[in-house]
């Protein structure tokens, strides 16, 4: 019976993603840590690289501590574990606020790359901001790859897919019109340049002729 209990306990620990001790607090931290770690790859978070790395190390160490408690290891008490979780929870909230700030900044400054990186970071409540995200996408879709969160929204909504296709056609038509207008302007500039060169050439030839005539008259006077 004891062997069976130990086997069940071992299986639970192996397949449990996070420690069960204070899971309501710990799960939020442990489930976010990978997403927070990936913030290092976003240019705007480069100044926080060391802080992110230290935070990740602390989370991993605390998680291991939690599993030790579940295993009944001596010298691993719940009070110390809870204190560590509370400190990590404050850091977790800091990174969530930071992600939210950069999300808002990306919209204000129309930084589409940052916008795309943040909404796909897993640290923003995209359902809460769905309409705002969709509105920004349709206003800047020339600069945004729809993969990830945006594509999921489009796939789930036939109306949005239709709007995307229409907008893409409009963008293509707009580009074609712009290219045609540029072509016409260049052709007009070319014609004007050729006309100007011809005019200058005629004026030059007329001037040369005038000079030659003047030289002839001067020669006749000296005879």
CSV table of N, CA and C in Angstrom, one decimal, residues 112-192:
chain,number,residue,atom,x,y,z
A,112,UNK,N,4.3,49.9,-35.4
A,112,UNK,CA,3.6,48.6,-35.7
A,112,UNK,C,4.4,47.4,-35.3
A,113,UNK,N,5.7,47.4,-35.4
A,113,UNK,CA,6.5,46.3,-35.0
A,113,UNK,C,6.4,46.0,-33.5
A,114,UNK,N,6.5,47.0,-32.7
A,114,UNK,CA,6.3,46.9,-31.2
A,114,UNK,C,4.9,46.4,-30.9
A,115,UNK,N,3.9,47.0,-31.6
A,115,UNK,CA,2.5,46.6,-31.4
A,115,UNK,C,2.3,45.1,-31.6
A,116,UNK,N,2.9,44.6,-32.7
A,116,UNK,CA,2.7,43.2,-33.0
A,116,UNK,C,3.4,42.3,-32.0
A,117,UNK,N,4.6,42.7,-31.6
A,117,UNK,CA,5.4,42.0,-30.6
A,117,UNK,C,4.7,41.9,-29.2
A,118,UNK,N,4.1,43.0,-28.8
A,118,UNK,CA,3.5,43.1,-27.5
A,118,UNK,C,2.2,42.3,-27.5
A,119,UNK,N,1.3,42.4,-28.5
A,119,UNK,CA,0.1,41.7,-28.5
A,119,UNK,C,0.3,40.2,-28.6
A,120,UNK,N,1.4,39.8,-29.1
A,120,UNK,CA,1.7,38.3,-29.2
A,120,UNK,C,2.6,37.8,-28.1
A,121,UNK,N,2.9,38.7,-27.1
A,121,UNK,CA,3.8,38.3,-26.0
A,121,UNK,C,3.1,37.4,-25.0
A,122,UNK,N,1.8,37.4,-25.0
A,122,UNK,CA,1.1,36.6,-24.0
A,122,UNK,C,0.9,37.3,-22.7
A,123,UNK,N,1.3,38.6,-22.6
A,123,UNK,CA,1.2,39.3,-21.4
A,123,UNK,C,0.1,40.4,-21.5
A,124,UNK,N,-0.6,40.5,-22.6
A,124,UNK,CA,-1.7,41.4,-22.7
A,124,UNK,C,-3.0,40.7,-22.9
A,125,UNK,N,-4.0,41.2,-22.2
A,125,UNK,CA,-5.4,40.6,-22.3
A,125,UNK,C,-5.9,41.0,-23.7
A,126,UNK,N,-5.7,40.2,-24.7
A,126,UNK,CA,-6.0,40.6,-26.1
A,126,UNK,C,-7.6,40.6,-26.3
A,127,UNK,N,-8.3,39.7,-25.6
A,127,UNK,CA,-9.7,39.7,-25.7
A,127,UNK,C,-10.3,41.0,-25.2
A,128,UNK,N,-9.7,41.5,-24.1
A,128,UNK,CA,-10.2,42.8,-23.6
A,128,UNK,C,-10.0,43.9,-24.6
A,129,UNK,N,-8.9,43.8,-25.3
A,129,UNK,CA,-8.5,44.9,-26.3
A,129,UNK,C,-8.8,44.5,-27.7
A,130,UNK,N,-9.6,43.5,-27.9
A,130,UNK,CA,-9.8,43.0,-29.3
A,130,UNK,C,-10.2,44.1,-30.3
A,131,UNK,N,-11.2,44.9,-30.0
A,131,UNK,CA,-11.6,45.9,-31.0
A,131,UNK,C,-10.5,46.9,-31.3
A,132,UNK,N,-9.8,47.3,-30.2
A,132,UNK,CA,-8.7,48.3,-30.4
A,132,UNK,C,-7.6,47.7,-31.3
A,133,UNK,N,-7.3,46.4,-31.1
A,133,UNK,CA,-6.3,45.7,-31.8
A,133,UNK,C,-6.7,45.6,-33.3
A,134,UNK,N,-8.0,45.2,-33.5
A,134,UNK,CA,-8.5,45.1,-34.9
A,134,UNK,C,-8.5,46.4,-35.6
A,135,UNK,N,-8.9,47.5,-34.9
A,135,UNK,CA,-8.9,48.8,-35.5
A,135,UNK,C,-7.5,49.3,-35.9
A,136,UNK,N,-6.6,49.0,-35.0
A,136,UNK,CA,-5.2,49.4,-35.3
A,136,UNK,C,-4.7,48.6,-36.5
A,137,UNK,N,-5.0,47.3,-36.6
A,137,UNK,CA,-4.5,46.5,-37.7
A,137,UNK,C,-5.1,47.0,-39.0
A,138,UNK,N,-6.4,47.2,-39.1
A,138,UNK,CA,-6.9,47.7,-40.4
A,138,UNK,C,-6.4,49.1,-40.8
A,139,UNK,N,-6.0,49.9,-39.8
A,139,UNK,CA,-5.4,51.2,-40.1
A,139,UNK,C,-4.0,51.1,-40.5
A,140,UNK,N,-3.3,50.0,-40.2
A,140,UNK,CA,-1.8,49.9,-40.5
A,140,UNK,C,-1.5,48.5,-41.1
A,141,UNK,N,-2.4,47.9,-41.7
A,141,UNK,CA,-2.1,46.5,-42.2
A,141,UNK,C,-1.0,46.4,-43.2
A,142,UNK,N,-0.7,47.5,-43.8
A,142,UNK,CA,0.5,47.5,-44.8
A,142,UNK,C,1.8,47.2,-44.0
A,143,UNK,N,1.8,47.5,-42.7
A,143,UNK,CA,3.0,47.4,-41.9
A,143,UNK,C,3.0,46.2,-41.0
A,144,UNK,N,1.9,45.5,-40.9
A,144,UNK,CA,1.7,44.4,-39.9
A,144,UNK,C,1.5,43.1,-40.5
A,145,UNK,N,2.3,42.1,-40.0
A,145,UNK,CA,2.0,40.7,-40.4
A,145,UNK,C,0.9,40.2,-39.5
A,146,UNK,N,-0.2,39.7,-40.1
A,146,UNK,CA,-1.4,39.3,-39.3
A,146,UNK,C,-1.3,38.0,-38.5
A,147,UNK,N,-0.1,37.4,-38.5
A,147,UNK,CA,0.1,36.1,-37.8
A,147,UNK,C,-0.1,36.3,-36.3
A,148,UNK,N,-0.5,35.2,-35.6
A,148,UNK,CA,-0.7,35.3,-34.2
A,148,UNK,C,-2.1,35.7,-33.8
A,149,UNK,N,-2.1,36.6,-32.8
A,149,UNK,CA,-3.4,37.1,-32.3
A,149,UNK,C,-4.3,37.6,-33.3
A,150,UNK,N,-3.8,38.5,-34.2
A,150,UNK,CA,-4.7,39.1,-35.2
A,150,UNK,C,-5.3,38.0,-36.1
A,151,UNK,N,-4.5,37.1,-36.6
A,151,UNK,CA,-4.9,36.1,-37.5
A,151,UNK,C,-6.0,35.2,-36.8
A,152,UNK,N,-5.8,35.0,-35.5
A,152,UNK,CA,-6.8,34.2,-34.7
A,152,UNK,C,-8.2,34.9,-34.7
A,153,UNK,N,-8.1,36.2,-34.5
A,153,UNK,CA,-9.3,37.0,-34.6
A,153,UNK,C,-10.0,37.0,-35.9
A,154,UNK,N,-9.2,37.1,-37.0
A,154,UNK,CA,-9.7,37.0,-38.3
A,154,UNK,C,-10.3,35.7,-38.7
A,155,UNK,N,-9.6,34.6,-38.2
A,155,UNK,CA,-10.1,33.2,-38.5
A,155,UNK,C,-11.4,33.0,-37.8
A,156,UNK,N,-11.6,33.6,-36.6
A,156,UNK,CA,-12.8,33.4,-35.8
A,156,UNK,C,-14.0,34.2,-36.3
A,157,UNK,N,-13.8,35.2,-37.2
A,157,UNK,CA,-14.8,36.1,-37.6
A,157,UNK,C,-14.8,36.2,-39.1
A,158,UNK,N,-15.8,35.7,-39.7
A,158,UNK,CA,-15.9,35.7,-41.2
A,158,UNK,C,-16.0,37.2,-41.7
A,159,UNK,N,-16.7,38.0,-40.9
A,159,UNK,CA,-16.9,39.4,-41.3
A,159,UNK,C,-15.5,40.1,-41.4
A,160,UNK,N,-14.7,39.8,-40.4
A,160,UNK,CA,-13.4,40.4,-40.4
A,160,UNK,C,-12.5,39.9,-41.5
A,161,UNK,N,-12.6,38.6,-41.8
A,161,UNK,CA,-11.9,38.1,-43.0
A,161,UNK,C,-12.3,38.8,-44.3
A,162,UNK,N,-13.6,39.0,-44.4
A,162,UNK,CA,-14.1,39.7,-45.6
A,162,UNK,C,-13.6,41.2,-45.7
A,163,UNK,N,-13.5,41.8,-44.5
A,163,UNK,CA,-13.0,43.2,-44.4
A,163,UNK,C,-11.6,43.2,-44.8
A,164,UNK,N,-10.8,42.2,-44.3
A,164,UNK,CA,-9.4,42.2,-44.6
A,164,UNK,C,-9.1,42.1,-46.1
A,165,UNK,N,-9.9,41.2,-46.7
A,165,UNK,CA,-9.7,41.0,-48.2
A,165,UNK,C,-10.1,42.3,-48.9
A,166,UNK,N,-11.1,42.9,-48.5
A,166,UNK,CA,-11.5,44.2,-49.2
A,166,UNK,C,-10.4,45.2,-49.0
A,167,UNK,N,-9.9,45.3,-47.7
A,167,UNK,CA,-8.9,46.3,-47.4
A,167,UNK,C,-7.6,46.1,-48.2
A,168,UNK,N,-7.3,44.8,-48.4
A,168,UNK,CA,-6.1,44.4,-49.1
A,168,UNK,C,-6.2,44.8,-50.6
A,169,UNK,N,-7.4,44.6,-51.1
A,169,UNK,CA,-7.7,45.0,-52.5
A,169,UNK,C,-7.6,46.5,-52.7
A,170,UNK,N,-8.1,47.2,-51.7
A,170,UNK,CA,-8.1,48.7,-51.7
A,170,UNK,C,-6.7,49.2,-51.7
A,171,UNK,N,-5.9,48.5,-50.8
A,171,UNK,CA,-4.4,48.9,-50.7
A,171,UNK,C,-3.7,48.6,-52.0
A,172,UNK,N,-4.0,47.5,-52.7
A,172,UNK,CA,-3.4,47.1,-53.9
A,172,UNK,C,-3.8,48.1,-55.0
A,173,UNK,N,-5.1,48.5,-55.0
A,173,UNK,CA,-5.6,49.5,-56.0
A,173,UNK,C,-4.9,50.8,-55.8
A,174,UNK,N,-4.8,51.2,-54.5
A,174,UNK,CA,-4.2,52.5,-54.1
A,174,UNK,C,-2.7,52.5,-54.6
A,175,UNK,N,-2.0,51.4,-54.4
A,175,UNK,CA,-0.6,51.3,-54.8
A,175,UNK,C,-0.5,51.4,-56.3
A,176,UNK,N,-1.4,50.7,-57.0
A,176,UNK,CA,-1.4,50.7,-58.5
A,176,UNK,C,-1.7,52.2,-59.0
A,177,UNK,N,-2.6,52.9,-58.3
A,177,UNK,CA,-2.9,54.2,-58.7
A,177,UNK,C,-1.7,55.1,-58.5
A,178,UNK,N,-1.1,54.9,-57.3
A,178,UNK,CA,0.1,55.7,-57.0
A,178,UNK,C,1.2,55.5,-58.0
A,179,UNK,N,1.5,54.2,-58.4
A,179,UNK,CA,2.5,53.9,-59.3
A,179,UNK,C,2.2,54.5,-60.7
A,180,UNK,N,0.9,54.5,-61.1
A,180,UNK,CA,0.5,55.0,-62.4
A,180,UNK,C,0.7,56.6,-62.3
A,181,UNK,N,0.4,57.2,-61.2
A,181,UNK,CA,0.5,58.6,-61.1
A,181,UNK,C,2.0,59.0,-61.1
A,182,UNK,N,2.9,58.2,-60.5
A,182,UNK,CA,4.3,58.4,-60.5
A,182,UNK,C,4.8,58.3,-61.9
A,183,UNK,N,4.4,57.3,-62.6
A,183,UNK,CA,4.8,57.1,-64.0
A,183,UNK,C,4.4,58.3,-64.9
A,184,UNK,N,3.2,58.8,-64.7
A,184,UNK,CA,2.7,59.9,-65.5
A,184,UNK,C,3.5,61.2,-65.2
A,185,UNK,N,3.9,61.4,-63.9
A,185,UNK,CA,4.7,62.5,-63.5
A,185,UNK,C,6.0,62.4,-64.1
A,186,UNK,N,6.6,61.2,-64.1
A,186,UNK,CA,8.0,61.0,-64.7
A,186,UNK,C,8.0,61.3,-66.2
A,187,UNK,N,6.9,60.8,-66.8
A,187,UNK,CA,6.8,61.0,-68.3
A,187,UNK,C,6.7,62.5,-68.6
A,188,UNK,N,5.9,63.2,-67.8
A,188,UNK,CA,5.7,64.6,-68.0
A,188,UNK,C,7.0,65.4,-67.8
A,189,UNK,N,7.7,65.0,-66.7
A,189,UNK,CA,9.0,65.6,-66.4
A,189,UNK,C,9.9,65.4,-67.6
A,190,UNK,N,9.9,64.2,-68.1
A,190,UNK,CA,10.8,63.9,-69.2
A,190,UNK,C,10.5,64.7,-70.4
A,191,UNK,N,9.2,64.8,-70.7
A,191,UNK,CA,8.8,65.7,-71.9
A,191,UNK,C,9.2,67.1,-71.7
A,192,UNK,N,9.0,67.6,-70.5
A,192,UNK,CA,9.3,69.0,-70.2
A,192,UNK,C,10.8,69.2,-70.3
